[in-house]
mmCIF file of C-alpha atoms in Angstrom:
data_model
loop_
_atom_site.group_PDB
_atom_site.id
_atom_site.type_symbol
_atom_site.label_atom_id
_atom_site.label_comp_id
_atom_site.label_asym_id
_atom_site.label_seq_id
_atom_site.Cartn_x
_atom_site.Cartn_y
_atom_site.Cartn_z
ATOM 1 C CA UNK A 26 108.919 138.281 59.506
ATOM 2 C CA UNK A 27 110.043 139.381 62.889
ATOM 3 C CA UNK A 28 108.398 137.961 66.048
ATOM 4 C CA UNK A 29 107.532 140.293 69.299
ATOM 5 C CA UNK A 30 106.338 137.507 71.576
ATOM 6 C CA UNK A 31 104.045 139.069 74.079
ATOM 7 C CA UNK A 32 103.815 142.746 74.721
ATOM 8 C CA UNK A 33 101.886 145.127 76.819
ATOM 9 C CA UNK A 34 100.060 147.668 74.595
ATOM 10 C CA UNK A 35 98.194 150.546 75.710
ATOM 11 C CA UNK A 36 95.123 151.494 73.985
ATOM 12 C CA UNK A 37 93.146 154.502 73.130
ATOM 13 C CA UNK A 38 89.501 154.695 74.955
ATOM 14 C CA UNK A 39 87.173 152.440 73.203
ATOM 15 C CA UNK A 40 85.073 155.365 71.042
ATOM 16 C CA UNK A 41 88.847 156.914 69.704
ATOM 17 C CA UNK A 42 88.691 158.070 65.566
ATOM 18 C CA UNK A 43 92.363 156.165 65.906
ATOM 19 C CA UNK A 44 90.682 152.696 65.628
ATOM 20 C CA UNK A 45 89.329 154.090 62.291
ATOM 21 C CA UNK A 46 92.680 154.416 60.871
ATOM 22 C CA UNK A 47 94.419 151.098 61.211
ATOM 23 C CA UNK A 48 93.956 148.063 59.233
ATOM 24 C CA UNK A 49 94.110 144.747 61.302
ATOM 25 C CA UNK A 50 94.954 145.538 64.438
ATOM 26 C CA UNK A 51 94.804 148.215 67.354
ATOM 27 C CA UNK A 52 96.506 151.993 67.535
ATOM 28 C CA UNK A 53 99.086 151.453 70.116
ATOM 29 C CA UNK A 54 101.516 152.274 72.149
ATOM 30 C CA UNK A 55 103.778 149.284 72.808
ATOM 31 C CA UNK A 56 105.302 149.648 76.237
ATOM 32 C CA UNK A 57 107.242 146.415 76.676
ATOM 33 C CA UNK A 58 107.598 143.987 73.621
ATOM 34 C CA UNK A 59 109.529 140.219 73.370
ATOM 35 C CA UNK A 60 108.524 138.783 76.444
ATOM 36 C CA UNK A 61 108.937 135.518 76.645
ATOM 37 C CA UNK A 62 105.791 133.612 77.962
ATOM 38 C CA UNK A 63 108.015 132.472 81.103
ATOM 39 C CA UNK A 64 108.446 135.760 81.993
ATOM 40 C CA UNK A 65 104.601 137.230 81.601
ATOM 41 C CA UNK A 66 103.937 136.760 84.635
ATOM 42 C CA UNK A 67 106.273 138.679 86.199
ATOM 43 C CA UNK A 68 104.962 142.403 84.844
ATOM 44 C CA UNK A 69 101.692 141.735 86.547
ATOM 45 C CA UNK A 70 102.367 144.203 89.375
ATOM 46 C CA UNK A 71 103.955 146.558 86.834
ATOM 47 C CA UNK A 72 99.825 146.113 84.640
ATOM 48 C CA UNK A 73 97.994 146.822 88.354
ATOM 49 C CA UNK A 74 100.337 149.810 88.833
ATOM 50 C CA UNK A 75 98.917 151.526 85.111
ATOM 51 C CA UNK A 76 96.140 149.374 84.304
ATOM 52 C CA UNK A 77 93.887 152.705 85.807
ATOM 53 C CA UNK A 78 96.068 155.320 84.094
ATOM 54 C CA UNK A 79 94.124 157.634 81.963
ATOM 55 C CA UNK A 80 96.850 159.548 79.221
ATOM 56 C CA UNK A 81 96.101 162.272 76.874
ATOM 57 C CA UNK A 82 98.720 162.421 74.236
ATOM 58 C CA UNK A 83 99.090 164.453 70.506
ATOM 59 C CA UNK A 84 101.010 162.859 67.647
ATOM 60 C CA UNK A 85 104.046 165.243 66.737
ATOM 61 C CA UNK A 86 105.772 165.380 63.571
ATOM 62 C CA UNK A 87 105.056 163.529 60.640
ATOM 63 C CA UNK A 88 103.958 159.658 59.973
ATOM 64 C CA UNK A 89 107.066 157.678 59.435
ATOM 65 C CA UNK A 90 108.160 154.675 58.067
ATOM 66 C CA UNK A 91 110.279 151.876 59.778
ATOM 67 C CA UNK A 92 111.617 148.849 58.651
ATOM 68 C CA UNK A 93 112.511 145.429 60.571
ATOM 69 C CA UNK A 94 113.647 141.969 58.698
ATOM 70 C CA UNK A 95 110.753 143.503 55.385
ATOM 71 C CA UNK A 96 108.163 144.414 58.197
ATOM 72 C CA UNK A 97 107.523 147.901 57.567
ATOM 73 C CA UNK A 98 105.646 150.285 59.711
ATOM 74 C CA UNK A 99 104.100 153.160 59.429
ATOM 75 C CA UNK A 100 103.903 155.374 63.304
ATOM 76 C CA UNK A 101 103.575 158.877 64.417
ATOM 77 C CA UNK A 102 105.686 159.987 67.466
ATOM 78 C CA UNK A 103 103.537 161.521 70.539
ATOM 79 C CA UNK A 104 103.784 163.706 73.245
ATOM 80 C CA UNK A 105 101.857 163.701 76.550
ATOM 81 C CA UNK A 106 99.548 166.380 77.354
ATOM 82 C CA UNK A 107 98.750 168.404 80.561
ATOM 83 C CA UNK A 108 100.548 165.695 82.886
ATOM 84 C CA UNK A 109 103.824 164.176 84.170
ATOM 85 C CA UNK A 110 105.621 161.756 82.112
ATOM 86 C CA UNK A 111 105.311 158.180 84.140
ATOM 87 C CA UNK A 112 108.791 156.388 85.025
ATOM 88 C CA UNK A 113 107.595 153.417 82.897
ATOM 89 C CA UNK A 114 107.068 155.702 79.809
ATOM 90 C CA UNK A 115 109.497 153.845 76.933
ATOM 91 C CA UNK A 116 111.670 155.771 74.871
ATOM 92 C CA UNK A 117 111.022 157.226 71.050
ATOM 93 C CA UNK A 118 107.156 156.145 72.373
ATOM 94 C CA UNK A 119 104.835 156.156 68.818
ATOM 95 C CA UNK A 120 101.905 154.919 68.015
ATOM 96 C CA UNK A 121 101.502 152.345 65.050
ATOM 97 C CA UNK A 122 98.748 153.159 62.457
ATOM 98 C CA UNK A 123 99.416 150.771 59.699
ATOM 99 C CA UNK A 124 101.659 147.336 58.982
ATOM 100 C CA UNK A 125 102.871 145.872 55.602
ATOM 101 C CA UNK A 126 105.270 143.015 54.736
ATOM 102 C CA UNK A 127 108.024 142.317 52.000
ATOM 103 C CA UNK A 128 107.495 146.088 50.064
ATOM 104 C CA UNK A 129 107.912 149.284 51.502
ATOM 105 C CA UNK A 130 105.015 152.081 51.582
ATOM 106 C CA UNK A 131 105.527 154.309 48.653
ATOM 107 C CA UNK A 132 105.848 158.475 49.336
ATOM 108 C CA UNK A 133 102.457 158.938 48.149
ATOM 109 C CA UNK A 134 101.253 156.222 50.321
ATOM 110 C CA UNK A 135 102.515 157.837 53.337
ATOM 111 C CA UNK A 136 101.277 160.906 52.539
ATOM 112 C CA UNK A 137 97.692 159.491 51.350
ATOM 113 C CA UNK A 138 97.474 157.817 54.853
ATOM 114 C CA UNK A 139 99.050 160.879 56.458
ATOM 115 C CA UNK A 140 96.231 163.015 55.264
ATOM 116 C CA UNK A 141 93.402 160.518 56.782
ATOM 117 C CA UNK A 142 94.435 160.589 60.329
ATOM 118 C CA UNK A 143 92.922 163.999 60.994
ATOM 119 C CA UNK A 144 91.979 163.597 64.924
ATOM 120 C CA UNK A 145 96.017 164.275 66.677
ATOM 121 C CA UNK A 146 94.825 163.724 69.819
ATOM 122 C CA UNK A 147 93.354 160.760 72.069
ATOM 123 C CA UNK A 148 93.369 159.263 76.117
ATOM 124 C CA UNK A 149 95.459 156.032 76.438
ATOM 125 C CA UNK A 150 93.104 154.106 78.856
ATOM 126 C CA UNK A 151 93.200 150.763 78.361
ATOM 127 C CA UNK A 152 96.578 147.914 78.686
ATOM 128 C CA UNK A 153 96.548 144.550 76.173
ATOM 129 C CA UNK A 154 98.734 141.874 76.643
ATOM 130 C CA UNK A 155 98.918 141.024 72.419
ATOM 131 C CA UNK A 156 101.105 137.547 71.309
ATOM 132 C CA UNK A 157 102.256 138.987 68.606
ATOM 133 C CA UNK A 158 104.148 136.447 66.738
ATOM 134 C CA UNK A 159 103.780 135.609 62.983
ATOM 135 C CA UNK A 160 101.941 137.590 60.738
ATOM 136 C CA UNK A 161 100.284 141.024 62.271
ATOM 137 C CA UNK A 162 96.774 140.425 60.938
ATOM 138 C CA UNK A 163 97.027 136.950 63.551
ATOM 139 C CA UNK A 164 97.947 138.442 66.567
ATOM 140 C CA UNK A 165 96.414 137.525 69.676
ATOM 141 C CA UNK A 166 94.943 139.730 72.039
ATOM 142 C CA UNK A 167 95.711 137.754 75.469
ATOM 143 C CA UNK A 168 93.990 140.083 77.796
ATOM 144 C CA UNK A 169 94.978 142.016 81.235
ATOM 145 C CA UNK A 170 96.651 139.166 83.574
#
């Protein structure tokens, strides 16, 4: 299973429909993944600068699968809404909905889940530092340095 060390997430506000959707962990959008714990404290400026960011996004497209060392996941790509995009704003951004190990999610799976997430859009509000290192469903949340 593939180890992300720590990474910054940014949440939806705390009453979102998104939490509804995910099993085990958090809708996010990862902004910076595989930091070594060394290193954390260097992005604390970089947390202060969008800890009080407030980001309305959609999800675009259709829920996708992706695959790393039999880590599957299953993400929607997003778009932001009625605002600038920041500098700090990572490439192919997504947020994850659902996690599975060793077997891929079947068509109908996808399209079963697919169907559940009905709410498309949500405000990114909040930043989590998450170890995320061995199995998803142990992840640690770490908190805002």
């Amino acid at each position: 299973m593939p180890n992300f060390d720590y990474c910054i997430w940014f949440l939806p506000e705390n009453n979102s429909e998104f939490y509804n959707y995910t099993k085990g962990f958090s809708p996010h959008l990862t902004i910076k993944s595989k930091i070594n714990k060394n290193d954390i404290m260097e992005f604390q400026e970089f947390i202060n600068m969008i800890e009080d960011y407030k980001i309305k996004i959609k999800l675009v497209g259709n829920l996708y699968q992706t695959q790393e060392d039999y880590f599957y996941a299953l993400q929607y790509n997003i778009q932001i809404l009625d605002q600038d995009i920041p500098k700090w704003w990572p490439k192919n951004a997504h947020i994850s909905f659902r996690y599975k190990y060793h077997l891929p999610y079947t068509k109908s799976e996808i399209e079963q889940i697919e169907k559940e997430i009905k709410v498309r859009e949500v405000i990114l509000d909040k930043i989590q530092i998450v170890y995320c290192n061995g199995d998803y469903s142990n992840w640690k949340r770490v908190g805002v340095l």
